[in-house]
CSV table of C-alpha atoms in Angstrom, one decimal:
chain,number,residue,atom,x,y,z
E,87,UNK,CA,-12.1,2.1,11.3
E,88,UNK,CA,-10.7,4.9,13.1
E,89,UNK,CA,-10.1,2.7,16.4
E,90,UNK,CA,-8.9,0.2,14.5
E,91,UNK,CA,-6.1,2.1,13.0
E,92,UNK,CA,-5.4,3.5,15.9
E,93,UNK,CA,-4.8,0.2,18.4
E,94,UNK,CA,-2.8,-1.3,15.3
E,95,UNK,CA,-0.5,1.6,15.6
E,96,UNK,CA,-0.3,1.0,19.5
E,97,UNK,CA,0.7,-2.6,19.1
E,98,UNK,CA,2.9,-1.2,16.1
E,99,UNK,CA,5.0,0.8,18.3
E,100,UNK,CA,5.6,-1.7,21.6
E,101,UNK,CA,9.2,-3.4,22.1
E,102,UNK,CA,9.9,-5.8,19.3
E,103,UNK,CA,10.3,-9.5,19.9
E,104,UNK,CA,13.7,-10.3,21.2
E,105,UNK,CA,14.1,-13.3,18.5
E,106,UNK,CA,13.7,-10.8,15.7
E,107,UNK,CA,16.4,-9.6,13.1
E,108,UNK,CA,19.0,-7.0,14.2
E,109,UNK,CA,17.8,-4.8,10.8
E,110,UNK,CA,15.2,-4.3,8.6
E,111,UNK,CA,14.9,-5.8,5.4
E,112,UNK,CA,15.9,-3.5,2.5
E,113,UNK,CA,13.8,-0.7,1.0
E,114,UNK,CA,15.0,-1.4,-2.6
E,115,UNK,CA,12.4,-3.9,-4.4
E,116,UNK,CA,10.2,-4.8,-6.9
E,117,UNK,CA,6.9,-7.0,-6.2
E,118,UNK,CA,3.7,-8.1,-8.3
E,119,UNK,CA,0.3,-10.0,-7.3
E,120,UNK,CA,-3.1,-10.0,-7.3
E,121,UNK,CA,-5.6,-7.7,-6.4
E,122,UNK,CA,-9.5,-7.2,-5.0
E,123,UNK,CA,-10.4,-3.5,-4.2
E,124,UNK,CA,-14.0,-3.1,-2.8
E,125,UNK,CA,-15.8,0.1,-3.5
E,126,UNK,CA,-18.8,0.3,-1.3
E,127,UNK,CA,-20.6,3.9,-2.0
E,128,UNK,CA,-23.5,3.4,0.8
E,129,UNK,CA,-26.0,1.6,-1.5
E,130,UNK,CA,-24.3,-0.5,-4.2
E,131,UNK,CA,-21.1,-2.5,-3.6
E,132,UNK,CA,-18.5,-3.2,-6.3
E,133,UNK,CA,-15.3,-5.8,-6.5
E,134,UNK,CA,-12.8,-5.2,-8.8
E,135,UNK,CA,-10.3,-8.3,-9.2
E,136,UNK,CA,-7.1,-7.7,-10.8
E,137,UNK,CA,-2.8,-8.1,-10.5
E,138,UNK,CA,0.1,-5.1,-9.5
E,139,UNK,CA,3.4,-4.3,-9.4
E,140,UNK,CA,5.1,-1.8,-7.1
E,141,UNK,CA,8.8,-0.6,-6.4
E,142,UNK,CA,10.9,1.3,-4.3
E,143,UNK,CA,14.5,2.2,-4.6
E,144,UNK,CA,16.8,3.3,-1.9
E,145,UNK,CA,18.3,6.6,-2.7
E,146,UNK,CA,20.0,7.3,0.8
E,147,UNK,CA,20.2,5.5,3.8
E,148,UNK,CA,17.3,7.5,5.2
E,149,UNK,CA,15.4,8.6,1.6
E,150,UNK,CA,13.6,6.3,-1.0
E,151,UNK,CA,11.2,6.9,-4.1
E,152,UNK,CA,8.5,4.4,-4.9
E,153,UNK,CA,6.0,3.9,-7.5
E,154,UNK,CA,3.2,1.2,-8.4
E,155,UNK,CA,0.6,0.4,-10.8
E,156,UNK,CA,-2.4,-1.9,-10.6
E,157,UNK,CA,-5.2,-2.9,-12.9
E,158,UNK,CA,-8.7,-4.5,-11.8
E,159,UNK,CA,-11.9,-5.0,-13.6
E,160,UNK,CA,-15.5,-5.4,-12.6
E,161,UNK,CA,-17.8,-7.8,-15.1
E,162,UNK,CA,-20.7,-8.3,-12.4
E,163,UNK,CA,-22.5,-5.4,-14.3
E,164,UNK,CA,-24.4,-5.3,-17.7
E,165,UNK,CA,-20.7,-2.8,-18.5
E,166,UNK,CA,-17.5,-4.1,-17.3
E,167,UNK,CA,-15.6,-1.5,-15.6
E,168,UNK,CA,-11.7,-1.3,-15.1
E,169,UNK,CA,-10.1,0.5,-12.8
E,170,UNK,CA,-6.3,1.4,-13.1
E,171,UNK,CA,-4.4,3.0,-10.2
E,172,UNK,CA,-0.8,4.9,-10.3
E,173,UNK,CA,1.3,6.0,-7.5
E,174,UNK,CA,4.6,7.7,-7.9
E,175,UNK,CA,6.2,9.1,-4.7
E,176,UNK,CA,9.3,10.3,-2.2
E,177,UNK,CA,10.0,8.4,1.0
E,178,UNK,CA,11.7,9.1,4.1
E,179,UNK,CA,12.6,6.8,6.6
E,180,UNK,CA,14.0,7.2,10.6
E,181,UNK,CA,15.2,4.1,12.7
E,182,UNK,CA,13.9,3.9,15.9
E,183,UNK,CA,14.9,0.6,17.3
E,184,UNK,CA,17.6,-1.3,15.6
E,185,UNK,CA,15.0,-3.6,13.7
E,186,UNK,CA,12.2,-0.8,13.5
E,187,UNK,CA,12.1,2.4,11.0
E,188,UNK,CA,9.1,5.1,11.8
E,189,UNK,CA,8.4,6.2,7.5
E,190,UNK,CA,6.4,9.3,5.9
E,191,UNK,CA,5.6,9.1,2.1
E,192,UNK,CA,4.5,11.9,0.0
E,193,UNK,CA,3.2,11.6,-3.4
E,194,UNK,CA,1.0,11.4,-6.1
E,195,UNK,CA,-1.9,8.9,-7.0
E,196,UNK,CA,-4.0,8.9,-10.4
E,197,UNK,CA,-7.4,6.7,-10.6
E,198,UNK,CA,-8.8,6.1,-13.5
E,199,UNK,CA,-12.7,4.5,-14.0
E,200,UNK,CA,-13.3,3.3,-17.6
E,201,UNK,CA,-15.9,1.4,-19.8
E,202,UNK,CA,-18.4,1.7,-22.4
E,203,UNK,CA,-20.3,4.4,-20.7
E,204,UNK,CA,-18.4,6.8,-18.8
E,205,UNK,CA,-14.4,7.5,-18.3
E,206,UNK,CA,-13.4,9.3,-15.3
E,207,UNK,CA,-10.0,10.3,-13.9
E,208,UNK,CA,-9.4,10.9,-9.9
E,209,UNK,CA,-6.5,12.6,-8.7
E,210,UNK,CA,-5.1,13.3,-5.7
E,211,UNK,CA,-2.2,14.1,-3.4
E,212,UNK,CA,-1.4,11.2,-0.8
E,213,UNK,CA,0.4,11.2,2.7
E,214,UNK,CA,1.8,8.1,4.0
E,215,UNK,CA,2.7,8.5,8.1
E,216,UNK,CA,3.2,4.7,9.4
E,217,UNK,CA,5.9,1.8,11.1
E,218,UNK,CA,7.6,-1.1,9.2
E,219,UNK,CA,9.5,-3.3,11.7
E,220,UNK,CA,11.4,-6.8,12.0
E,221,UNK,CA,8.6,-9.1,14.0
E,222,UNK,CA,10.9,-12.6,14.0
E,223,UNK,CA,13.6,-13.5,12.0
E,224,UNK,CA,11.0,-14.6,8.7
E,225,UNK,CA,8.6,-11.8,9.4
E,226,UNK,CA,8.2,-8.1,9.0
E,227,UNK,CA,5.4,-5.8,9.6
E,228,UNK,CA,3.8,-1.9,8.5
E,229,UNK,CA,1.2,-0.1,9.6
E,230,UNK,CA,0.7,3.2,8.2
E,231,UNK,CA,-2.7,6.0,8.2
E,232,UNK,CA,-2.7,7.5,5.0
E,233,UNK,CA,-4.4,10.5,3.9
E,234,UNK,CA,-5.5,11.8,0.3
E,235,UNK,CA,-6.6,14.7,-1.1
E,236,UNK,CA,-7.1,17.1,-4.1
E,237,UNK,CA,-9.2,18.5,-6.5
E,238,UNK,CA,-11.3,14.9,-6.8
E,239,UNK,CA,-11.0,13.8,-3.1
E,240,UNK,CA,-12.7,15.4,-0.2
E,241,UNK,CA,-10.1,14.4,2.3
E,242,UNK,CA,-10.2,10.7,2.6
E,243,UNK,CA,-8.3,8.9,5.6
E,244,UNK,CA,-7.6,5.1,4.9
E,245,UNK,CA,-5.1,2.4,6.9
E,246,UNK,CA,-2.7,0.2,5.9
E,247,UNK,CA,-1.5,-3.1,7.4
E,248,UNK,CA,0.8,-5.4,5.5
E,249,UNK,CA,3.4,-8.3,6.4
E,250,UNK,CA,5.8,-10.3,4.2
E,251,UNK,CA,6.9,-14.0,4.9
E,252,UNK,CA,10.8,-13.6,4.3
E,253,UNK,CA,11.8,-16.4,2.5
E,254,UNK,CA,15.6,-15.6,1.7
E,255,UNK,CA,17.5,-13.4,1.5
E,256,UNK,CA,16.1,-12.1,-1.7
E,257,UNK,CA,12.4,-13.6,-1.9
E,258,UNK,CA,9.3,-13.0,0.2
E,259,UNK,CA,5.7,-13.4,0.3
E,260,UNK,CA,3.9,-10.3,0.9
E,261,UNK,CA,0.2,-9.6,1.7
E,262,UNK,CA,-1.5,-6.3,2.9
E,263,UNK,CA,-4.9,-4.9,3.6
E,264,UNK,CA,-5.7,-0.9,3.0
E,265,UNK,CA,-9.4,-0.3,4.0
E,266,UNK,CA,-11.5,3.2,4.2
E,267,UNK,CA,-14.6,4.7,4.4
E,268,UNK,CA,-15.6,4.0,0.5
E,269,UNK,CA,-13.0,1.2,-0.2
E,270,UNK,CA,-10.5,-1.7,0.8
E,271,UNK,CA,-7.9,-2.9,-1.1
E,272,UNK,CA,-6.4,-6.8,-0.5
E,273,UNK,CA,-3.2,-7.4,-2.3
E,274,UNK,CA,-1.3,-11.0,-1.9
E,275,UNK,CA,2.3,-10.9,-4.0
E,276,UNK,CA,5.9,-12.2,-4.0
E,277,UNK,CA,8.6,-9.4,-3.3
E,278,UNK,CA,12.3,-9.9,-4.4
E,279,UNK,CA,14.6,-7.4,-2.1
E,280,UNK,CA,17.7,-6.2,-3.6
């Protein structure tokens, strides 16, 4: 996982194609899709299915806040579990080529575990260090290592890489893959940009 995080970021960081955009897209918007996270705890492997929506809102040209909420649920069990996920955080963004911005995130992420049995809340502090660039004219990439930890984490390192299809100015397609040591998240959604 580790090596793999770590030659995305190196292909992250070389020259952009010459045929892509002047700037990034914007970092105010609102998307929504669907979900799998995959929880895989050594001996028994879960998949949750389920829809999100996320945000982020442009308070400077250099800081942004974002937020997101998703909901999933496992029925392959006598119980049906469902799993809801919060994030809420502050942004911070620094151009480094004209169609390239390095980004850190700090914030805040609640996990909650429910069904007939057992309830359990997770929560946790969450670093974001990663690179969201301009790859064509109709394409942008990120790549980002993320870290959490708190009270109910034990210092868990996971990466992120993610891509939307830009279809106008407004609308994209977006998909994106987060995967660690006890879970991987897929997400495939439509993004409007404002």
């Amino acid at each position: 996982m580790k090596k793999l995080l770590a030659a995305a970021m190196l292909l992250a960081i070389t020259p952009f194609a010459a045929s892509a955009r002047d700037s990034l897209g914007s970092f105010t918007y609102v998307e929504a899709g669907v979900q799998r996270l995959s929880v895989d705890d050594g001996t028994d492997s879960l998949d949750f299915d389920g829809v999100g929506i996320r945000t982020s809102i442009e308070l400077s040209d250099n800081f942004y806040v974002y937020g997101g909420y998703a909901w999933a649920r496992n029925d392959d069990l006598a119980v049906d579990i469902d799993a809801r996920d919060m994030q809420i955080g502050l942004g911070y963004r620094h151009t480094v080529f004209d169609n390239a911005d390095l980004t850190a995130e700090l914030g805040f992420q609640h996990t909650e575990l429910d069904s007939d049995l057992f309830r359990d809340n997770l929560d946790g502090a969450r670093l974001s260090l990663g690179l969201r660039g301009a790859l064509s004219n109709n394409f942008e990439g990120w790549v980002k290592a993320n870290y959490v930890d708190g009270s109910d984490y034990e210092g868990e390192f996971s990466g992120t890489l993610g891509g939307q299809l830009i279809i106008n100015e407004t609308w994209g397609i977006v998909g994106e893959v987060e995967a660690g040591d006890l879970a991987s998240r897929y997400t495939l959604g439509v993004r409007a940009s404002f």
